[in-house]
Amino acid sequence: MKKFLATLAALAITIVPVAANAKTLTDGEVKLYTNLIEAVKKAGVEFKLNPPACDENPNTFGWYNPPGRELVVCQENRVRGSRDYVRWTEEDLDTLRHEAHHLVQDCVDRQLNGHLHFLYEDTVGLVKNVLSTDTIDRIIAAYADKPDYVKMLELEAFSVAAMNDPQEQIGDIQTYCLSK
């Protein structure tokens, strides 16, 4: 519980995004992200912010680990080797949304068993409507060694994260992970 309260406190810090022209989140938006983290935890998944494993690959922003039932965010501006929380950036929030969608993909079959499924019937249409061709190409290149199914799961997660609607994601977690 102490860890969870510290995480909420860290999230509640005024968010100063990296980009100079980016906006600071309102109190309502901070509450939405706090609620998204709470939904992840209610689904039986531990939320970790800047665990030591983040330092193993400095280019990793986070992950969803189904067998370990954990969702991790490695804050972009964290100090390597430190477990201290820093102000959240837009990238950090995007990572939270992306990994939260992988949790939903895991719950689509109502089993939370590490078998990810598509949430959207027309994933290709979603991806084309939300992501630019350049972004799609970069994602596909980043996952070049993965099967097409995994590439599409990633494209769906990147698309949902880009839609930037944590309230919808909370609803998806409630629908697919909490109502069995």
CSV table of C-alpha atoms in Angstrom, one decimal:
chain,number,residue,atom,x,y,z
A,1,MET,CA,0.0,0.0,0.0
A,2,LYS,CA,2.9,2.4,0.8
A,3,LYS,CA,4.3,1.8,-2.7
A,4,PHE,CA,0.9,2.4,-4.3
A,5,LEU,CA,0.5,5.7,-2.4
A,6,ALA,CA,4.0,6.8,-3.4
A,7,THR,CA,3.1,6.0,-7.0
A,8,LEU,CA,-0.1,8.1,-6.8
A,9,ALA,CA,1.8,10.9,-5.2
A,10,ALA,CA,4.4,10.8,-8.0
A,11,LEU,CA,1.7,10.9,-10.6
A,12,ALA,CA,0.0,13.7,-8.9
A,13,ILE,CA,3.1,15.9,-9.2
A,14,THR,CA,2.5,18.5,-11.9
A,15,ILE,CA,3.5,16.9,-15.1
A,16,VAL,CA,6.1,18.9,-17.1
A,17,PRO,CA,6.3,17.3,-20.5
A,18,VAL,CA,9.6,17.1,-22.4
A,19,ALA,CA,8.6,19.1,-25.4
A,20,ALA,CA,8.7,22.9,-24.8
A,21,ASN,CA,5.3,23.4,-26.4
A,22,ALA,CA,3.6,20.6,-24.6
A,23,LYS,CA,1.0,21.3,-22.0
A,24,THR,CA,0.9,20.5,-18.3
A,25,LEU,CA,-1.9,18.2,-17.4
A,26,THR,CA,-4.9,19.5,-15.5
A,27,ASP,CA,-6.0,18.1,-12.2
A,28,GLY,CA,-8.7,16.2,-13.9
A,29,GLU,CA,-6.3,14.6,-16.4
A,30,VAL,CA,-4.0,13.6,-13.5
A,31,LYS,CA,-6.9,12.0,-11.8
A,32,LEU,CA,-7.7,10.0,-15.0
A,33,TYR,CA,-4.2,8.6,-15.1
A,34,THR,CA,-4.4,7.8,-11.4
A,35,ASN,CA,-7.6,6.0,-12.1
A,36,LEU,CA,-6.0,4.1,-15.0
A,37,ILE,CA,-3.3,2.9,-12.6
A,38,GLU,CA,-5.9,1.9,-10.0
A,39,ALA,CA,-7.8,0.0,-12.7
A,40,VAL,CA,-4.6,-1.9,-13.7
A,41,LYS,CA,-4.1,-2.9,-10.0
A,42,LYS,CA,-7.8,-3.9,-9.6
A,43,ALA,CA,-7.3,-6.2,-12.6
A,44,GLY,CA,-4.7,-8.1,-10.5
A,45,VAL,CA,-1.6,-6.6,-12.2
A,46,GLU,CA,1.1,-4.9,-10.2
A,47,PHE,CA,2.1,-1.4,-11.3
A,48,LYS,CA,5.8,-0.6,-11.1
A,49,LEU,CA,7.4,2.7,-11.7
A,50,ASN,CA,11.2,2.8,-12.4
A,51,PRO,CA,12.1,-0.7,-11.0
A,52,PRO,CA,15.8,-1.7,-11.2
A,53,ALA,CA,15.1,-3.7,-14.4
A,54,CYS,CA,14.5,-0.3,-16.2
A,55,ASP,CA,18.3,0.3,-16.0
A,56,GLU,CA,19.1,-2.9,-17.9
A,57,ASN,CA,18.0,-1.3,-21.2
A,58,PRO,CA,18.0,2.5,-21.2
A,59,ASN,CA,16.0,2.6,-24.4
A,60,THR,CA,13.0,0.8,-22.8
A,61,PHE,CA,10.1,2.9,-21.7
A,62,GLY,CA,8.1,0.1,-20.2
A,63,TRP,CA,6.5,-3.3,-20.6
A,64,TYR,CA,3.6,-5.5,-19.7
A,65,ASN,CA,4.7,-8.9,-18.3
A,66,PRO,CA,1.7,-11.3,-18.2
A,67,PRO,CA,3.4,-14.2,-16.4
A,68,GLY,CA,4.7,-11.8,-13.7
A,69,ARG,CA,1.4,-9.9,-13.7
A,70,GLU,CA,3.2,-6.6,-13.8
A,71,LEU,CA,2.9,-3.4,-15.8
A,72,VAL,CA,6.1,-1.3,-15.8
A,73,VAL,CA,6.7,2.3,-16.7
A,74,CYS,CA,10.4,3.4,-16.9
A,75,GLN,CA,10.2,7.2,-16.7
A,76,GLU,CA,11.9,8.9,-19.5
A,77,ASN,CA,13.7,11.5,-17.3
A,78,ARG,CA,14.6,9.1,-14.4
A,79,VAL,CA,18.1,9.1,-13.0
A,80,ARG,CA,19.7,5.8,-13.9
A,81,GLY,CA,20.3,3.7,-10.8
A,82,SER,CA,17.9,5.8,-8.7
A,83,ARG,CA,14.4,4.5,-7.7
A,84,ASP,CA,13.2,8.1,-7.3
A,85,TYR,CA,10.1,9.2,-9.2
A,86,VAL,CA,10.4,12.2,-11.5
A,87,ARG,CA,7.8,14.4,-13.1
A,88,TRP,CA,5.8,12.5,-15.8
A,89,THR,CA,6.4,13.3,-19.4
A,90,GLU,CA,4.1,12.8,-22.3
A,91,GLU,CA,6.2,9.8,-23.3
A,92,ASP,CA,5.7,8.3,-19.8
A,93,LEU,CA,1.9,8.7,-20.1
A,94,ASP,CA,1.9,7.3,-23.6
A,95,THR,CA,3.8,4.3,-22.3
A,96,LEU,CA,1.3,3.8,-19.6
A,97,ARG,CA,-1.6,3.9,-22.1
A,98,HIS,CA,0.3,1.5,-24.5
A,99,GLU,CA,1.0,-1.0,-21.8
A,100,ALA,CA,-2.5,-0.7,-20.3
A,101,HIS,CA,-3.8,-1.7,-23.7
A,102,HIS,CA,-1.7,-4.8,-23.7
A,103,LEU,CA,-3.4,-5.7,-20.4
A,104,VAL,CA,-6.8,-5.3,-22.1
A,105,GLN,CA,-5.6,-7.4,-25.0
A,106,ASP,CA,-4.7,-10.1,-22.4
A,107,CYS,CA,-8.2,-9.9,-20.9
A,108,VAL,CA,-10.2,-10.0,-24.1
A,109,ASP,CA,-10.7,-13.8,-23.7
A,110,ARG,CA,-11.5,-13.1,-20.0
A,111,GLN,CA,-8.6,-15.2,-18.8
A,112,LEU,CA,-5.6,-12.9,-18.1
A,113,ASN,CA,-3.3,-15.8,-19.2
A,114,GLY,CA,-0.8,-14.1,-21.4
A,115,HIS,CA,-2.6,-14.8,-24.6
A,116,LEU,CA,-3.1,-11.4,-26.2
A,117,HIS,CA,-6.0,-10.8,-28.6
A,118,PHE,CA,-7.2,-7.9,-30.7
A,119,LEU,CA,-9.8,-5.7,-29.1
A,120,TYR,CA,-10.8,-4.0,-32.3
A,121,GLU,CA,-12.6,-5.9,-35.1
A,122,ASP,CA,-10.9,-3.7,-37.7
A,123,THR,CA,-7.5,-3.3,-36.3
A,124,VAL,CA,-6.0,-2.4,-39.7
A,125,GLY,CA,-8.6,0.4,-40.1
A,126,LEU,CA,-7.9,1.7,-36.6
A,127,VAL,CA,-4.2,1.8,-37.2
A,128,LYS,CA,-4.6,3.5,-40.6
A,129,ASN,CA,-6.9,6.1,-39.1
A,130,VAL,CA,-4.8,6.9,-36.0
A,131,LEU,CA,-1.1,6.5,-37.0
A,132,SER,CA,0.8,8.0,-39.8
A,133,THR,CA,2.4,5.8,-42.5
A,134,ASP,CA,5.9,6.8,-41.2
A,135,THR,CA,4.9,5.8,-37.6
A,136,ILE,CA,3.5,2.4,-38.9
A,137,ASP,CA,6.7,1.8,-40.8
A,138,ARG,CA,8.9,2.6,-37.8
A,139,ILE,CA,6.8,0.2,-35.5
A,140,ILE,CA,6.9,-2.6,-38.1
A,141,ALA,CA,10.7,-2.1,-38.4
A,142,ALA,CA,11.2,-2.1,-34.6
A,143,TYR,CA,9.4,-5.5,-34.4
A,144,ALA,CA,10.8,-6.9,-37.7
A,145,ASP,CA,11.9,-10.1,-35.9
A,146,LYS,CA,8.4,-10.8,-34.6
A,147,PRO,CA,5.5,-12.6,-36.3
A,148,ASP,CA,2.9,-10.5,-38.1
A,149,TYR,CA,0.4,-11.2,-35.3
A,150,VAL,CA,2.7,-9.6,-32.7
A,151,LYS,CA,3.3,-6.6,-35.0
A,152,MET,CA,-0.5,-6.1,-35.3
A,153,LEU,CA,-0.9,-6.3,-31.5
A,154,GLU,CA,1.7,-3.7,-31.2
A,155,LEU,CA,0.2,-1.5,-33.8
A,156,GLU,CA,-3.2,-1.7,-32.1
A,157,ALA,CA,-1.5,-0.8,-28.7
A,158,PHE,CA,0.3,2.1,-30.3
A,159,SER,CA,-2.9,3.3,-31.9
A,160,VAL,CA,-4.9,3.1,-28.6
A,161,ALA,CA,-2.1,5.0,-26.8
A,162,ALA,CA,-2.1,7.7,-29.5
A,163,MET,CA,-5.9,8.1,-29.1
A,164,ASN,CA,-5.0,9.4,-25.7
A,165,ASP,CA,-8.3,8.5,-24.0
A,166,PRO,CA,-7.5,7.0,-20.5
A,167,GLN,CA,-11.2,7.0,-19.6
A,168,GLU,CA,-12.0,4.6,-22.4
A,169,GLN,CA,-9.1,2.4,-21.4
A,170,ILE,CA,-10.4,2.3,-17.8
A,171,GLY,CA,-13.8,1.2,-19.3
A,172,ASP,CA,-12.0,-1.4,-21.3
A,173,ILE,CA,-10.2,-2.8,-18.2
A,174,GLN,CA,-13.5,-2.8,-16.3
A,175,THR,CA,-15.3,-4.6,-19.2
A,176,TYR,CA,-12.7,-7.1,-20.1
A,177,CYS,CA,-10.6,-7.6,-17.0
A,178,LEU,CA,-13.0,-7.0,-14.1
A,179,SER,CA,-16.4,-8.3,-15.3
A,180,LYS,CA,-16.1,-12.1,-15.7
